Amino acid sequence: MESATHAGLVRHDLLIDGKRIAPSGGDYSVDLNPATEAPIALVAQGTAADVDVAVQAARAALKVWNGMRAAERGRILGRMAELLREHQDEIAALESLDAGKPIAAVMRQDVPAAIDTLAYYAGWCDKINGQVVPVRPDALTYTVREPVGVVGAIVPWNFPLMIGMWKIAPALACGCTLVVKPAEITPLSALRIGELALEAGVPPGVLNIVTGKGKVVGDALVAHPGVDKVTFTGSPSVGRGILQGAAGNFKRVTLELGGKSANVIFADANLDQAVRAAASGIFFNTGQVCSAGSRILAHRDVYDDVVERLAARAKAIRVGDPSGRDTSMGPLVSAAQMKTVLDYVAIGRDEGAALVTGGRRIGERGFYVEPTVFANVEHEMRISQEEIFGPVASVIRFEDEEDAVRIANGTLYSLAAGVWSADIGRVHRMARELRAGTVWINTYGYTDVRLPWGGSGDSGFGREHADVAIENFTEPKAVWLSLAQ
Ligand code: NAD
């Protein structure tokens, strides 16, 4: 909470119905820079009452947003994408500061992906068609797709801007209005996006941003009878609670949860490329990636080679100040996340895995942990089964294709997987056998708004991106018109 020592920090209020307003409880939390632990801003702690006001604003705005011509909505979203491009340096700096993400990576990935997502869905606005369906000669029967209504979007801290936009852009394109709850510790980019949306011509009340605690703002949003759909990205445990909370008025729910993705390297793979991609697959964004290739499965003939090369790459990673242009890995996002990661390092050692490199905190300020590689990891160990969400690779030995599939599919998750081999039959067999929403062959980690994204099991359900998201944010309606004389 705010104290006298935080005087002088910028206060970030809620964004509701086009206006920045103070939270009804009057409380602000202190937002920290994960790289230095220094306070960077004061952020409004929204309340259930604030959520109620935001939902009412969003309900009222539905008529306005849907009353527009579809092409006009598309033009506004296009303008919003342009504004994001014009402000990309500012937004990237904000995201890097708030989440501890290396600025170079934010400029290369997060910001372009957010702009691309907006531009892509801007193009969808006037293409959300129904169909005329032939049923009987004396009736005209057709379908239309209507917006689901008010969307509650709950966003995690690992890609606040990009994942936020994966929800905001398709919902807006479909004519929905939103109340967005950014993660408590990374709210700044969402608030700025909300302002740019207004500047682009998105009417007040269409995109509301309510910052604050998951248990307060998130719970209130999920339980609110005026919310028609919840789209959530985060942990399985919170996802389970959301599913239960949303049952009250049978909200539609999409859950993008965690992962423990396998990156499978066969002996005939190009080892140089495979290990390079495996290293970035686990160390990119300090391992705080739902699709991180946290389990590296290496065939026994190349196992030692893979471990050695991976450790060498881990040691060579430039960990440091996220604002440095040549920094490739920043800190973890919070003290809590750092503790989780260090606890898992201890668990891995206790379980008998071999710590090849890393495993320690770096320095005493900022939430930095060394890129870490565990070898001799057994499939049943906790570090092989549980999501760590940090820069910790578990390298697991396998015997043959069947063994690789058994291990790869042997967790509760099923978000993504990678396969490395020169055998064209094998990679296709693996793509078929792997239980995952995305399979990468001789590459790892790409996402694109044009392809569906999501998983099943503890990785959640439903997909984001592409035309699937259009289905997520619309309800089909069947219309019968009698032609009888
Ligand atoms: P989290 O579940 O703790 O938080 C996610 C969001 O939910 C935050 O905004 C948080 O404030 C909110 N929240 C917390 N408690 C809530 C409650 N009771 N009701 C409603 N909302 C609540 O997860 P996190 O720590 O922010 O993110 C890490 C997790 O997210 C990891 O498990 C990761 O794998 C997953 N993730 C998945 C994807 C994907 O696309 N599948 C992408 C990114 C992250």
Tab-separated table of C-alpha atoms and ligand atoms in Angstrom, residues 154-159 163 166 181-184 212-215 217-219 222 232-239 242 256-259 289-290 337 387 389 413 415 453-454 459 464, ligand 1:
chain	number	residue	atom	x	y	z
A	154	ILE	CA	-8.060	-11.464	-17.150
A	155	VAL	CA	-4.453	-11.116	-18.259
A	156	PRO	CA	-1.199	-12.566	-16.816
A	157	TRP	CA	2.078	-10.748	-16.177
A	158	ASN	CA	4.395	-12.609	-18.542
A	159	PHE	CA	3.203	-10.923	-21.776
A	163	ILE	CA	-1.665	-11.486	-24.417
A	166	TRP	CA	-4.958	-11.350	-28.007
A	181	LYS	CA	-8.101	-6.853	-15.475
A	182	PRO	CA	-4.341	-6.777	-15.995
A	183	ALA	CA	-2.100	-8.738	-13.628
A	184	GLU	CA	-1.641	-6.806	-10.414
A	212	GLY	CA	-6.157	-4.544	-8.717
A	213	LYS	CA	-5.963	-7.889	-7.010
A	214	GLY	CA	-7.055	-11.135	-8.631
A	215	LYS	CA	-9.004	-12.149	-5.589
A	217	VAL	CA	-11.226	-7.468	-9.056
A	218	GLY	CA	-10.865	-10.853	-10.792
A	219	ASP	CA	-13.366	-12.573	-8.537
A	222	VAL	CA	-15.984	-13.539	-12.862
A	232	PHE	CA	-8.504	-15.898	-18.929
A	233	THR	CA	-4.811	-16.593	-19.271
A	234	GLY	CA	-3.000	-17.678	-16.149
A	235	SER	CA	-2.407	-20.590	-13.841
A	236	PRO	CA	-4.477	-23.789	-13.702
A	237	SER	CA	-5.421	-23.241	-10.055
A	238	VAL	CA	-6.898	-19.794	-10.715
A	239	GLY	CA	-8.456	-21.135	-13.928
A	242	ILE	CA	-12.794	-19.071	-12.600
A	256	GLU	CA	-5.324	-20.546	-21.517
A	257	LEU	CA	-3.395	-22.120	-18.678
A	258	GLY	CA	0.053	-23.506	-18.098
A	259	GLY	CA	2.349	-25.936	-19.835
A	289	VAL	CA	6.406	-18.535	-21.037
A	290	CYS	CA	3.425	-20.880	-20.981
A	337	GLN	CA	8.315	-15.912	-8.697
A	387	GLU	CA	5.425	-25.987	-14.293
A	389	PHE	CA	7.794	-20.813	-14.970
A	413	TYR	CA	-0.524	-30.350	-19.640
A	415	LEU	CA	-0.085	-26.874	-24.761
A	453	TRP	CA	-3.367	-21.061	-29.923
A	454	GLY	CA	-4.260	-23.018	-26.790
A	459	SER	CA	-3.447	-26.199	-20.280
A	464	GLU	CA	-7.284	-17.856	-29.123
B	1	NAD	P1	-2.286	-16.251	-12.187
B	1	NAD	O1	-3.289	-17.295	-12.487
B	1	NAD	O2	-1.800	-16.118	-10.817
B	1	NAD	O3	-2.817	-14.814	-12.620
B	1	NAD	C1	-3.374	-14.555	-13.885
B	1	NAD	C2	-4.354	-13.435	-13.732
B	1	NAD	O4	-5.424	-13.896	-12.936
B	1	NAD	C3	-3.827	-12.182	-13.056
B	1	NAD	O5	-4.410	-11.047	-13.666
B	1	NAD	C4	-4.328	-12.350	-11.651
B	1	NAD	O6	-4.460	-11.132	-10.962
B	1	NAD	C5	-5.679	-12.984	-11.897
B	1	NAD	N1	-6.247	-13.683	-10.753
B	1	NAD	C6	-5.608	-14.186	-9.672
B	1	NAD	N2	-6.495	-14.718	-8.813
B	1	NAD	C7	-7.720	-14.566	-9.364
B	1	NAD	C8	-9.029	-14.924	-8.962
B	1	NAD	N3	-9.261	-15.546	-7.812
B	1	NAD	N4	-10.059	-14.627	-9.793
B	1	NAD	C9	-9.839	-14.034	-10.964
B	1	NAD	N5	-8.620	-13.636	-11.386
B	1	NAD	C10	-7.561	-13.908	-10.605
B	1	NAD	O7	-1.155	-16.557	-13.218
B	1	NAD	P2	0.124	-15.681	-13.469
B	1	NAD	O8	1.011	-15.947	-12.318
B	1	NAD	O9	-0.244	-14.283	-13.758
B	1	NAD	O10	0.688	-16.300	-14.829
B	1	NAD	C11	1.402	-17.462	-14.828
B	1	NAD	C12	0.562	-18.616	-15.312
B	1	NAD	O11	-0.125	-18.281	-16.509
B	1	NAD	C13	1.390	-19.821	-15.652
B	1	NAD	O12	0.783	-20.991	-15.152
B	1	NAD	C14	1.399	-19.835	-17.160
B	1	NAD	O13	1.654	-21.037	-17.764
B	1	NAD	C15	0.081	-19.286	-17.493
B	1	NAD	N6	0.100	-18.700	-18.824
B	1	NAD	C16	-0.519	-19.352	-19.851
B	1	NAD	C17	-0.515	-18.832	-21.149
B	1	NAD	C18	-1.217	-19.534	-22.289
B	1	NAD	O14	-1.387	-18.950	-23.349
B	1	NAD	N7	-1.668	-20.749	-22.142
B	1	NAD	C19	0.142	-17.631	-21.385
B	1	NAD	C20	0.775	-16.993	-20.324
B	1	NAD	C21	0.738	-17.536	-19.051
